[in-house]
Coordinates of C-alpha atoms and ligand atoms in Angstrom, one line a residue:
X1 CA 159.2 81.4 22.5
X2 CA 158.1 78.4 24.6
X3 CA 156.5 75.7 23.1
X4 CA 152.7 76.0 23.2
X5 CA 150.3 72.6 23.8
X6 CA 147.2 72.5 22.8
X7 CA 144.6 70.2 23.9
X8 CA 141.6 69.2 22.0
X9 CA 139.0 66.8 23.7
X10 CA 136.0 65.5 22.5
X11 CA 132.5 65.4 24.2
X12 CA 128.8 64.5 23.9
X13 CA 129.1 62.2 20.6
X14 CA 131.8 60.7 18.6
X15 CA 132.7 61.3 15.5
X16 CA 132.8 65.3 15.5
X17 CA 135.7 65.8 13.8
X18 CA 138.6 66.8 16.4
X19 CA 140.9 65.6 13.4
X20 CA 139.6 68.6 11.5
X21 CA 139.3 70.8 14.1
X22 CA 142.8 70.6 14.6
X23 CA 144.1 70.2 11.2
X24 CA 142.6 73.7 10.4
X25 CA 144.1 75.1 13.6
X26 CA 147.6 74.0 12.7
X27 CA 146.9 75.2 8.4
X28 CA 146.3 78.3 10.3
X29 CA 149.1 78.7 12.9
X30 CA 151.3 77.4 10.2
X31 CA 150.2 80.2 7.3
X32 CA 151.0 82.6 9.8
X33 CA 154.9 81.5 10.2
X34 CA 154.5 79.5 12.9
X35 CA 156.1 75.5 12.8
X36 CA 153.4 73.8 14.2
X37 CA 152.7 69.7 14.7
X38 CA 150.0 67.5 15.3
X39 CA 149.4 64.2 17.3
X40 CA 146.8 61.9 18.4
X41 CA 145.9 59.7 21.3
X42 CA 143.9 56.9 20.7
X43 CA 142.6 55.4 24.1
X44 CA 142.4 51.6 22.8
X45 CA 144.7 48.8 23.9
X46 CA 145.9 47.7 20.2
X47 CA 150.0 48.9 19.9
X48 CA 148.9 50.5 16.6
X49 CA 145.6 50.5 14.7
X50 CA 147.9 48.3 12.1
X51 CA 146.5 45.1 13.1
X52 CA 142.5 46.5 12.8
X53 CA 140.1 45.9 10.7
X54 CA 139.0 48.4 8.5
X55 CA 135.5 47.9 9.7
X56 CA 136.7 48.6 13.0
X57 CA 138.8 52.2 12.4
X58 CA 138.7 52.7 8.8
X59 CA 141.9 53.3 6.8
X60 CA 145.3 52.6 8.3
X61 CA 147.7 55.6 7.5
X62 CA 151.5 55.0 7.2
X63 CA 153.9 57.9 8.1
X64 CA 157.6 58.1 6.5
X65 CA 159.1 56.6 9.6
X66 CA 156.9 53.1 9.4
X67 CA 154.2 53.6 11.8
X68 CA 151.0 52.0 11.1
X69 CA 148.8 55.1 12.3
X70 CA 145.2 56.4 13.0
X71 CA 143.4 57.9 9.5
X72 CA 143.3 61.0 11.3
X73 CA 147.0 61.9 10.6
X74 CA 145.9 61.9 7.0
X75 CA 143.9 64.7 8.0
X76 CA 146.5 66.2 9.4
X77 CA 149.0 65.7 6.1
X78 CA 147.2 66.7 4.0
X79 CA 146.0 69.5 5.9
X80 CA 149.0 70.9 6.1
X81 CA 151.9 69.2 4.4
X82 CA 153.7 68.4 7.4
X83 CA 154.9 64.7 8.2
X84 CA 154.1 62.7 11.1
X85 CA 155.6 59.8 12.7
X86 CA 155.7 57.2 15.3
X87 CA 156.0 60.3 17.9
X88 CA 152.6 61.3 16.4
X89 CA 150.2 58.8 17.2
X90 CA 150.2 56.7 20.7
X91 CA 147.9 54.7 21.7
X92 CA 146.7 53.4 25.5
X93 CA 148.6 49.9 24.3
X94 CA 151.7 51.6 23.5
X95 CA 151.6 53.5 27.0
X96 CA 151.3 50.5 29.3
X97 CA 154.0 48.4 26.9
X98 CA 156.2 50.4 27.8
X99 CA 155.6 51.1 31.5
X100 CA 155.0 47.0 31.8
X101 CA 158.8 46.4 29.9
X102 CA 159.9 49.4 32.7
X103 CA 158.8 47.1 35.2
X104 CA 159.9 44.2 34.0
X105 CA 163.4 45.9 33.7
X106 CA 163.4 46.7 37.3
X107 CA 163.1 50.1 36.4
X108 CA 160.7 51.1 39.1
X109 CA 162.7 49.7 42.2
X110 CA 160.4 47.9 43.6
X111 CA 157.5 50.3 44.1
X112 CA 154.2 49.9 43.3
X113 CA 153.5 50.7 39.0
X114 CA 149.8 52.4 39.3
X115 CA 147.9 54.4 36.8
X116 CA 148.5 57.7 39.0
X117 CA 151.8 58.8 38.9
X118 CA 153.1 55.9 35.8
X119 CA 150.9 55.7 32.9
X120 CA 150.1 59.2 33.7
X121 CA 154.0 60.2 33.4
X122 CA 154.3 58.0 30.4
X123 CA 151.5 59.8 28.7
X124 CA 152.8 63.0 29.6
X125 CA 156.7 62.1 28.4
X126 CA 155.0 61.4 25.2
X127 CA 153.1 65.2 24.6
X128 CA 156.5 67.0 25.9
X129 CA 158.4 64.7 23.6
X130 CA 157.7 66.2 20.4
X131 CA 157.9 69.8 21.9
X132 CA 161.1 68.9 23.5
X133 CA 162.9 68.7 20.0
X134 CA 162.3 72.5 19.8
X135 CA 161.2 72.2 15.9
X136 CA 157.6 73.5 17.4
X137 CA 156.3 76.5 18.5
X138 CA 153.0 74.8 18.9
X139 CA 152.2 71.0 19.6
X140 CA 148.6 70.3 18.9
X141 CA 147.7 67.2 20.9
X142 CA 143.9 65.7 19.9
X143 CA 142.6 63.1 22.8
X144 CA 140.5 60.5 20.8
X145 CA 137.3 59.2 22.6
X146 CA 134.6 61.1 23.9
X147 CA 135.0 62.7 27.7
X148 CA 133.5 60.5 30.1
X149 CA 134.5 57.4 28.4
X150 CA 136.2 55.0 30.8
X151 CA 139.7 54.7 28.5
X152 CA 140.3 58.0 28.1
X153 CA 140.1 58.9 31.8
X154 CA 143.8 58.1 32.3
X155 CA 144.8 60.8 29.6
X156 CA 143.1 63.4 30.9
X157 CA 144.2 63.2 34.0
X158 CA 147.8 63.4 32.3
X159 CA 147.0 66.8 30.3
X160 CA 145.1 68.3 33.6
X161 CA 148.5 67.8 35.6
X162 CA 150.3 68.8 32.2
X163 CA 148.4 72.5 33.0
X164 CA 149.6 72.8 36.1
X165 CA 153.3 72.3 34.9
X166 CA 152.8 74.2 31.8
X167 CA 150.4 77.3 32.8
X168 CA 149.9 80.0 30.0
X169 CA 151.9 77.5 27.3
X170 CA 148.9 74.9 27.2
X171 CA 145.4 75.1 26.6
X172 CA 142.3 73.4 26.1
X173 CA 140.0 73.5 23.4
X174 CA 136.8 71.2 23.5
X175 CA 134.6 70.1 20.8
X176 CA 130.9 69.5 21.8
X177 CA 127.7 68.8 19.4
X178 CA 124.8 71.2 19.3
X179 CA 121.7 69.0 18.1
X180 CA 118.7 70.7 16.3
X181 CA 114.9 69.4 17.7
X182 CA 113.2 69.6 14.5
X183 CA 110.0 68.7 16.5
X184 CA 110.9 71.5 18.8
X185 CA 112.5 73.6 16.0
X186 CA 115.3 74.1 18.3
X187 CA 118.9 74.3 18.8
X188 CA 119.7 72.5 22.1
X189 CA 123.1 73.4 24.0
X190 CA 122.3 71.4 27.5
X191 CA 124.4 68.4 25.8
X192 CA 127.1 71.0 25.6
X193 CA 126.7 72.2 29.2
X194 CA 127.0 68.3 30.6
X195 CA 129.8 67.3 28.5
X196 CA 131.9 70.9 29.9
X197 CA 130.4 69.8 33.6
X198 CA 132.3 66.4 32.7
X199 CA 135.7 67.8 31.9
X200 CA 135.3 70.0 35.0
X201 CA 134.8 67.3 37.4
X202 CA 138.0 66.0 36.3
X203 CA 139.9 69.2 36.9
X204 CA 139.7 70.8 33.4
X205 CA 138.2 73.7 32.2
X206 CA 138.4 74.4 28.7
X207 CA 139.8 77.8 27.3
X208 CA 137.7 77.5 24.0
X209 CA 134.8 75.9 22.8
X210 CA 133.8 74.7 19.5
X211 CA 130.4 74.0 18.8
X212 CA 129.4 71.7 15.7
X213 CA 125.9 72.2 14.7
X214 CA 124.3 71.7 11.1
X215 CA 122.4 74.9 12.2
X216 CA 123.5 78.6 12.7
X217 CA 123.5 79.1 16.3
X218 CA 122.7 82.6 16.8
X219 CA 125.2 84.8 19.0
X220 CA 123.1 85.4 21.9
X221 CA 123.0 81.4 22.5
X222 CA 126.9 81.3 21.9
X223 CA 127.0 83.4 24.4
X224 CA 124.8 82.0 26.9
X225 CA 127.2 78.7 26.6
X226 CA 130.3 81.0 27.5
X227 CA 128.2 81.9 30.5
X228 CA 126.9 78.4 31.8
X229 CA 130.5 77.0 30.6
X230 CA 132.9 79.6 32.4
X231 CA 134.4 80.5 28.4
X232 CA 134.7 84.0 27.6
X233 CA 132.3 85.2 25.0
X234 CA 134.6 85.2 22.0
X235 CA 136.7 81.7 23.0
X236 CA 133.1 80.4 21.8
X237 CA 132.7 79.1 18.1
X238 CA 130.6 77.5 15.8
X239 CA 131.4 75.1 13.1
X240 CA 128.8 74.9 10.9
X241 CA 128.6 71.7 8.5
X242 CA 130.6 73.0 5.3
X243 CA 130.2 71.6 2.1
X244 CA 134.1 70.0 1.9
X245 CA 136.2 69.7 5.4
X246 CA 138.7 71.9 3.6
X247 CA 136.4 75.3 4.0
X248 CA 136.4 74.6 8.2
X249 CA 140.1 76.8 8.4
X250 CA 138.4 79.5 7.0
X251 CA 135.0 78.9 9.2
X252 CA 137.8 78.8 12.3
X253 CA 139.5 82.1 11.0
X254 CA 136.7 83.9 10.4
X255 CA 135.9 83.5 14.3
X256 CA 139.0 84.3 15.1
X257 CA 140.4 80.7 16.5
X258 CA 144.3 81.6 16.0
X259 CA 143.8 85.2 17.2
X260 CA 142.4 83.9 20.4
X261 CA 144.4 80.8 20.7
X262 CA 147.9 83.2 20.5
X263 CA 146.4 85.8 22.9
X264 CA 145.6 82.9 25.8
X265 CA 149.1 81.3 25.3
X266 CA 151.4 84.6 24.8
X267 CA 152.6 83.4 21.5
X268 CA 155.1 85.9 19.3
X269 CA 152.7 87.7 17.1
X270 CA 153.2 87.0 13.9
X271 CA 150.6 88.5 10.4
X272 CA 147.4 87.4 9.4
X273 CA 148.0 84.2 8.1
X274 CA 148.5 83.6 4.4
X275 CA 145.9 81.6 3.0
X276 CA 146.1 82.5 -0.9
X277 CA 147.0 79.2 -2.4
X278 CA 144.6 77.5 0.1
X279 CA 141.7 79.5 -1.5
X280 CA 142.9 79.0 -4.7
X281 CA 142.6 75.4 -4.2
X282 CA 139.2 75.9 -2.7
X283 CA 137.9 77.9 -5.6
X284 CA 138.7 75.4 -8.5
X285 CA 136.9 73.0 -6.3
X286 CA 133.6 75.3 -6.0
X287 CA 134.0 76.6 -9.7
X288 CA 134.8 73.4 -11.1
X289 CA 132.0 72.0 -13.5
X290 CA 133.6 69.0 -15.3
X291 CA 133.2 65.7 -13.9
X292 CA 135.9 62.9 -14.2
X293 CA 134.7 59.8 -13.1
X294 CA 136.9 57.2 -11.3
X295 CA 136.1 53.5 -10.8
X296 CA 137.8 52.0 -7.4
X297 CA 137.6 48.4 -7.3
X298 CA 137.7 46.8 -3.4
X299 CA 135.8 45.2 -1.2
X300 CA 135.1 48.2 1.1
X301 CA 132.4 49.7 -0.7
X302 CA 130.1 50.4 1.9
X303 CA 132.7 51.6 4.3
X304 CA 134.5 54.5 2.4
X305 CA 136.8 55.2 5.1
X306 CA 138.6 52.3 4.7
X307 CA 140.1 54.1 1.2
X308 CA 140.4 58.1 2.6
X309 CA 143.6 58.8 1.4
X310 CA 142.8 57.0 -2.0
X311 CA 139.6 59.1 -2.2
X312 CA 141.1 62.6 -1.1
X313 CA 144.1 61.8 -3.5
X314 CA 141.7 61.4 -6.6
X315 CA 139.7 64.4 -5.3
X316 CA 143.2 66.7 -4.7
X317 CA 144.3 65.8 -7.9
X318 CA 141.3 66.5 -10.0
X319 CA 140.7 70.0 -8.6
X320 CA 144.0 71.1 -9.4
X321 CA 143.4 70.0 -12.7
X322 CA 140.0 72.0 -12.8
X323 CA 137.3 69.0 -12.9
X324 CA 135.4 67.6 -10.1
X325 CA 135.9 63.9 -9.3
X326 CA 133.0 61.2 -9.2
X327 CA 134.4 57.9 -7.3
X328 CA 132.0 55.2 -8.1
X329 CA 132.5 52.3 -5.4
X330 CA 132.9 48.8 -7.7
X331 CA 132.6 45.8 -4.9
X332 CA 135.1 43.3 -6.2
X333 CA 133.4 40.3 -4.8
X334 CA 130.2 41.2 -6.8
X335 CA 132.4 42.0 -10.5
X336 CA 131.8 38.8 -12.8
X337 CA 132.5 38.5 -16.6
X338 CA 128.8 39.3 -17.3
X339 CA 129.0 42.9 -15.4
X340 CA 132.0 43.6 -15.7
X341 CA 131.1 45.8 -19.1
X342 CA 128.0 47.0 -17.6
X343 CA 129.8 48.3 -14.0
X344 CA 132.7 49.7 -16.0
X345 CA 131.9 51.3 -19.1
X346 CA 131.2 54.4 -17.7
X347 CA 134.5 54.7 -15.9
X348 CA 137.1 57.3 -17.1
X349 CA 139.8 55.8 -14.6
X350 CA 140.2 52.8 -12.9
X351 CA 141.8 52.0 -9.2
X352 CA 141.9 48.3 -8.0
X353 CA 142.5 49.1 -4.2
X354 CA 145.4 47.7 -1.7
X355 CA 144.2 44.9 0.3
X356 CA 144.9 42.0 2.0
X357 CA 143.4 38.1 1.7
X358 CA 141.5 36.6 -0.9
X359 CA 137.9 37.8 -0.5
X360 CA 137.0 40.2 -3.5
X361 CA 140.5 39.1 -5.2
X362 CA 138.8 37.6 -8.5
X363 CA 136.8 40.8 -9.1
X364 CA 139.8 42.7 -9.1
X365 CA 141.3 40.5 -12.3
X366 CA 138.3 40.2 -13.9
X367 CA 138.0 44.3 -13.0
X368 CA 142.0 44.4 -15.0
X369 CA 141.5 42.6 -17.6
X370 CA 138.1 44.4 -19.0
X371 CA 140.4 47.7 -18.5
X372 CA 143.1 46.1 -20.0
X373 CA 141.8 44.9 -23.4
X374 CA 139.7 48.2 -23.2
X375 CA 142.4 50.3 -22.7
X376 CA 140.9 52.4 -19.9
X377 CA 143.6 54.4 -17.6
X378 CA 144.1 51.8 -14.7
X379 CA 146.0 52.1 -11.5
X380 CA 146.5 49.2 -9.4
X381 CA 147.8 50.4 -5.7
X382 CA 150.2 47.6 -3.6
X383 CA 147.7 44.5 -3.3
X384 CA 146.3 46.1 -7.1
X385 CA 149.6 46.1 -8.8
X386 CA 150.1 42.7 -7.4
X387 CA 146.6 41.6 -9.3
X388 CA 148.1 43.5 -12.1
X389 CA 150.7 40.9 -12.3
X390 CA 148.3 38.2 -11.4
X391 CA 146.1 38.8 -14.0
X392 CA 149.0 39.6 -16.8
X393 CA 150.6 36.5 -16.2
X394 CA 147.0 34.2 -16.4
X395 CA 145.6 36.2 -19.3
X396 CA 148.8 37.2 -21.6
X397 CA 151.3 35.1 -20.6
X398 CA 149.5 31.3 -20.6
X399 CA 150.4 30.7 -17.0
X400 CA 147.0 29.7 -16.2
X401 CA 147.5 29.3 -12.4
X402 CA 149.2 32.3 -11.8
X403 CA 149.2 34.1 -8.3
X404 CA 150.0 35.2 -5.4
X405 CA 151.4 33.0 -2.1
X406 CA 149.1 34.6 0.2
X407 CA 145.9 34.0 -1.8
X408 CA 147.5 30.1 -3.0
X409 CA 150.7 28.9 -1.4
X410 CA 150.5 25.7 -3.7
X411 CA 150.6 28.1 -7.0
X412 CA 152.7 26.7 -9.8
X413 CA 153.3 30.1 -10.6
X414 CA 154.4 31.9 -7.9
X415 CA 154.7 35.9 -10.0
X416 CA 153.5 37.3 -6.0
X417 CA 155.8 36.1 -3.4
X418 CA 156.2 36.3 0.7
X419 CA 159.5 38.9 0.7
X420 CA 162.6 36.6 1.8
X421 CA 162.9 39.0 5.2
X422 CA 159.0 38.2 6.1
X423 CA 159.5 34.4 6.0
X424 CA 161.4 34.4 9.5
X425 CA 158.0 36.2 10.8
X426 CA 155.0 35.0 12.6
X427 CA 153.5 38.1 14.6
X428 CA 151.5 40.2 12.8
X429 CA 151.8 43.8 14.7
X430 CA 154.3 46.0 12.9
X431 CA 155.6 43.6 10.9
X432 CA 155.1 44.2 7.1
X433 CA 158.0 46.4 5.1
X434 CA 156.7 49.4 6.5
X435 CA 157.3 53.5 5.7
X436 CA 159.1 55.5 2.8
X437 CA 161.9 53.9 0.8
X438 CA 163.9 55.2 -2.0
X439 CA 162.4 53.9 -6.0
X440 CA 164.4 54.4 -8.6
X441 CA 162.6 54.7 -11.9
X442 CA 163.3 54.2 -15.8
X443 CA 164.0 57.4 -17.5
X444 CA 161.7 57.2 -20.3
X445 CA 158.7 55.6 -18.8
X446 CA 155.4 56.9 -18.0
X447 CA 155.9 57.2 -14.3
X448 CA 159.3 58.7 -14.7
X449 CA 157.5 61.2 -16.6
X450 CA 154.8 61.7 -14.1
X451 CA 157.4 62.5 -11.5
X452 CA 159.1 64.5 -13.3
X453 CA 162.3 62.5 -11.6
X454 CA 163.8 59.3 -11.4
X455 CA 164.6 58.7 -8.0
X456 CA 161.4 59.3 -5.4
X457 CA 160.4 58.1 -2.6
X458 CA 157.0 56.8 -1.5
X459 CA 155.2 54.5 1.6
X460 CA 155.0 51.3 1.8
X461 CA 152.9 48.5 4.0
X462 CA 153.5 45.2 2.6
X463 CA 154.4 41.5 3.1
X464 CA 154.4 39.8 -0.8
X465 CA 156.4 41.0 -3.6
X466 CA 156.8 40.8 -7.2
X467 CA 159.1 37.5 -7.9
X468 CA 162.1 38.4 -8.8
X469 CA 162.7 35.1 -11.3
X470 CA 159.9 36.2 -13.4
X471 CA 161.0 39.5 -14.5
X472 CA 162.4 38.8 -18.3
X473 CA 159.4 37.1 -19.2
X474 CA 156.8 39.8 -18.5
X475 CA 159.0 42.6 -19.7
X476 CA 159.2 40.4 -22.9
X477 CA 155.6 39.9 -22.8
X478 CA 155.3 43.6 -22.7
X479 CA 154.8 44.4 -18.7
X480 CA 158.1 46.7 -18.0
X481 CA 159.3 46.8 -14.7
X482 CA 160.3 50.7 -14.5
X483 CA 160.8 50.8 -11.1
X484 CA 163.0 49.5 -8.5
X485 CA 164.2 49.8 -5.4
X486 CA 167.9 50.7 -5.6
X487 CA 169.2 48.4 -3.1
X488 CA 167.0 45.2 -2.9
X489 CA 166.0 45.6 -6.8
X490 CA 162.2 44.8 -5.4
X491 CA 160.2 45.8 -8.2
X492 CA 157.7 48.9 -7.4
X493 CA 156.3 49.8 -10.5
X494 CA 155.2 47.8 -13.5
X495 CA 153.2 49.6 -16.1
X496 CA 152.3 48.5 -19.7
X497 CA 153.9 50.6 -22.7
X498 CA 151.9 51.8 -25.3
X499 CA 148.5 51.8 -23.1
X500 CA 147.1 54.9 -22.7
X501 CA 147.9 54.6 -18.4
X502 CA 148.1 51.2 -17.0
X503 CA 150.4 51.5 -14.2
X504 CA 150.6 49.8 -10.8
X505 CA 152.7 51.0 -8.0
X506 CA 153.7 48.3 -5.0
X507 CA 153.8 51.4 -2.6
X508 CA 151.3 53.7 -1.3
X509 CA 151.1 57.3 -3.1
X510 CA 148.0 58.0 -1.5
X511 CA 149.8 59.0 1.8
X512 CA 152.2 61.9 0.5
X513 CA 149.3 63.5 -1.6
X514 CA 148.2 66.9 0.6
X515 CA 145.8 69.6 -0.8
X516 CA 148.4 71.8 -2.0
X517 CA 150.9 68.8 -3.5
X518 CA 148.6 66.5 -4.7
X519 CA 151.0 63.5 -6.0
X520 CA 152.5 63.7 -9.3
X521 CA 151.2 60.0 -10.2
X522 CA 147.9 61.1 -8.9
X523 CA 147.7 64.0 -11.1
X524 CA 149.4 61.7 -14.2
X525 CA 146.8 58.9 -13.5
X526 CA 143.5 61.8 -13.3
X527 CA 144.7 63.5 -15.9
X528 CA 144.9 60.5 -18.6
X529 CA 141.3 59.9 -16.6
X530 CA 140.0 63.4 -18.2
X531 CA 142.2 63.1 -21.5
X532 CA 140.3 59.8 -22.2
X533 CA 137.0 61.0 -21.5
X534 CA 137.5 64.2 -23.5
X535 CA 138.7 61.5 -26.1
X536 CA 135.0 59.7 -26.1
X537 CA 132.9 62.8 -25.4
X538 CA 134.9 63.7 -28.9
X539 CA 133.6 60.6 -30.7
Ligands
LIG1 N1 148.3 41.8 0.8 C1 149.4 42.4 0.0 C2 150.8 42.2 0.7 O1 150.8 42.0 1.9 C3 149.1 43.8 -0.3 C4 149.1 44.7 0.9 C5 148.4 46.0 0.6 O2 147.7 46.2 -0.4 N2 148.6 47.0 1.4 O3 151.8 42.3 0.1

């Protein structure tokens, strides 16, 4: 069959959650047989989102191939298990970058480069170009932004002409919000009817609407919307504020989303979809009672986004092994040596988070070292394994001055170093060692055990490393380097023998842990988390 596009736009406030909406359309296409992938435009004028702020877009997700991408294909991983890549997310920068360098090539002969037919074209080369690689049977494209928003004007226009090209093998699906009046004790749905009356006047009219509301919106008002909205009846469907995100496929089956989306495109039937092991997963997480609580140690506390995958990881991982997980956000800046004991103690698990710069930094030593002599399961991820060193070399092996080059370049002991590749480098966008490389790890250790394996490979966004020319003396001190890369010999993992898990990873396993394959060091880390607090529950 053709490849089917599907568009899903946003209107009347942001933040809805297109990212779900389309992570459980694609769970669902996907448990019925279909291959199915998922991308985003983002209408801002940054290349990538690698060079935001996390108080600006949250998290910043890395895919296999190296892109520095929007948190929402996080969603859509570990939604469904399948990997993204550069061709996934594209932003409004990317689009004009490369229609500018077109120009500048002298690709456009001397005509006139406008929005309308160029960055239009561009935009729509980029939705056909995952379909064109025939590995799809449907591309699920979400438009970030809200309709009516200036930036994304230029995209729509793209997917209104993609309709005309495409007919029956595209369609739209448009998320709108249904507020509740509690003065008025009302359900409201003119937002809804505007924010369709947008997408209209630009020459779209949505095939299905999705209706977020933290009320039950009874059928006779679902059905009024299909009226004012042009929608048939059916193609209109609620999603009602669920206690986890994960429960929204079912919410979406249950109204028949995938029915009605293969009906309007002609798509190969195919059975009800299979969704055993995703309500299996779902039930531990309802049924589970015992809490494991996990400490993570950063300075985004108050912005939770900015550690998603870390968060979902812990959460993925204790479900499967039947508990429910607590994360307790430390902030690093405010950890001294007087609460260190007091902010801690109660923590089964420890994660000192991946960051960048020196705010929060001494929190996160003082943070490892309370773990360490305490012997509390601690996992340090990419800037964390790097305090892990840090704070090793200061407090076990006498080098008092220890640290990294980006936090001190004057350090007398240098045991975090700029990689030899990075020191050529002065821009900053899409720069770091970026994307999946092969580890190769020492049969024997904890994290070879964990895996199950000794050669793996995980994600990686980095620009300092662990120095090579200290490497005897902490394995002598008792910190083993168990895991390398098998060509540059970079050191990935360093864990400490004989604890009960103190283990820090230079890459990223947060970004290959999904729902149904939570990562293996996630599941090792969270399950010496609930081993430990059986251990002083048992006391
Ligand atoms: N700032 C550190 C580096 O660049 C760690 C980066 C991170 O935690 N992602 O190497």
């Amino acid at each position: 069959m053709n490849t089917k596009y599907i568009f899903v736009t946003g209107g009347v406030v942001s933040s809805l959650g297109k990212g779900i909406i389309s992570s459980s359309l694609a769970r669902l296409l996907l448990s019925r047989g279909y291959r199915v992938t998922i991308q985003k435009f983002d209408p801002y004028i940054n290349i990538d989102p690698g060079t935001l702020n996390p108080y600006e877009h949250g998290e910043c997700y890395v895919t296999d191939d190296g892109h520095e991408a929007d948190l929402d294909l996080g969603h859509y991983e570990r939604f469904t298990d399948i990997r993204t890549s550069r061709a996934n997310n594209v932003t409004t920068g990317r689009i004009y970058q490369t229609v500018i360098d077109k120009e500048r090539r002298g690709d456009y002969l001397g005509k006139t480069v406008q929005i309308i037919p160029h960055i239009t074209d561009e935009i729509k080369r980029n939705v056909k170009l995952l379909g064109k690689t025939g590995d799809y049977d449907f591309v699920i494209t979400e438009i970030g932004g809200t309709v009516g928003d200036i930036e994304s004007t230029p995209f729509l226009e793209a997917v209104r002409q993609l309709k005309w090209e495409l007919g029956r093998d595209a369609l739209f699906i448009h998320l709108t919000y249904v507020p509740y009046l509690h003065a008025a004790k009302e359900l409201k749905t003119k937002p809804t009817q505007h924010s369709v009356k947008l997408l209209q006047s630009v020459g779209i009219q949505p095939d299905i609407l999705v209706l977020r509301t933290e009320k039950e919106i009874p059928a006779s008002m679902l059905r009024k919307v299909g009226q004012f909205c042009n929608v048939a009846p059916e193609a209109v469907i609620q999603s009602l504020d669920q206690p986890t995100i994960y429960q929204v496929p079912l919410r979406m089956h249950e109204q028949h989303l995938d029915d009605i989306v293969i009906r309007l495109t002609d798509a190969d039937p195919t059975p009800r979809p299979d969704l055993t092991r995703w309500n299996n997963y779902l039930h531990k997480l309802s049924t589970a009672e015992k809490v494991v609580t996990i400490g993570l140690v950063g300075k985004y506390v108050e912005l939770q986004d900015a550690y998603k995958s870390i968060s979902e990881s812990l959460m993925q991982s204790a479900t499967h092994l039947d508990h429910k997980v607590k994360v307790v956000y430390i902030h690093s800046e405010k950890l001294t040596e007087e609460n260190v004991e007091e902010r801690l103690k109660d923590m089964d698990g420890v994660v000192i988070a991946p960051g960048f710069g020196q705010r929060g930094i001494e929190g996160k030593f003082v943070a490892l070292k309370w773990c360490r002599e305490h012997d509390v399961p601690t996992f340090g991820i990419c800037l964390g394994m790097q305090c892990m060193v840090i704070e090793f070399a200061r407090n076990v092996m006498g080098l008092a001055d220890a640290n990294s080059t980006e936090m001190d370049t004057k350090t007398p002991h240098n045991v975090i170093d700029l990689m030899e590749e990075q020191k050529s480098i002065s821009n900053m966008g899409g720069t770091m060692r970026l994307g999946a490389y092969k580890c190769r790890l020492r049969p024997g250790s904890k994290v070879a055990e964990a895996y199950g394996d000794t050669e793996i490979m995980e994600r990686h966004r980095h620009r300092f490393e662990f120095n090579e020319d200290y490497r005897t003396r902490f394995e002598e001190a008792g910190m083993q380097c168990v895991g390398e890369n098998p060509e540059t010999h970079l050191v990935e993992v360093v864990e400490i023998p004989g604890k009960r898990w103190f283990i820090g990873t230079q890459y990223h396993p947060e970004y290959r842990s999904t729902v149904l394959h939570p990562n293996p060091i996630f599941l090792s880390f969270v399950k010496a988390a609930i081993a430990y607090s059986d251990e002083k529950a048992s006391k």
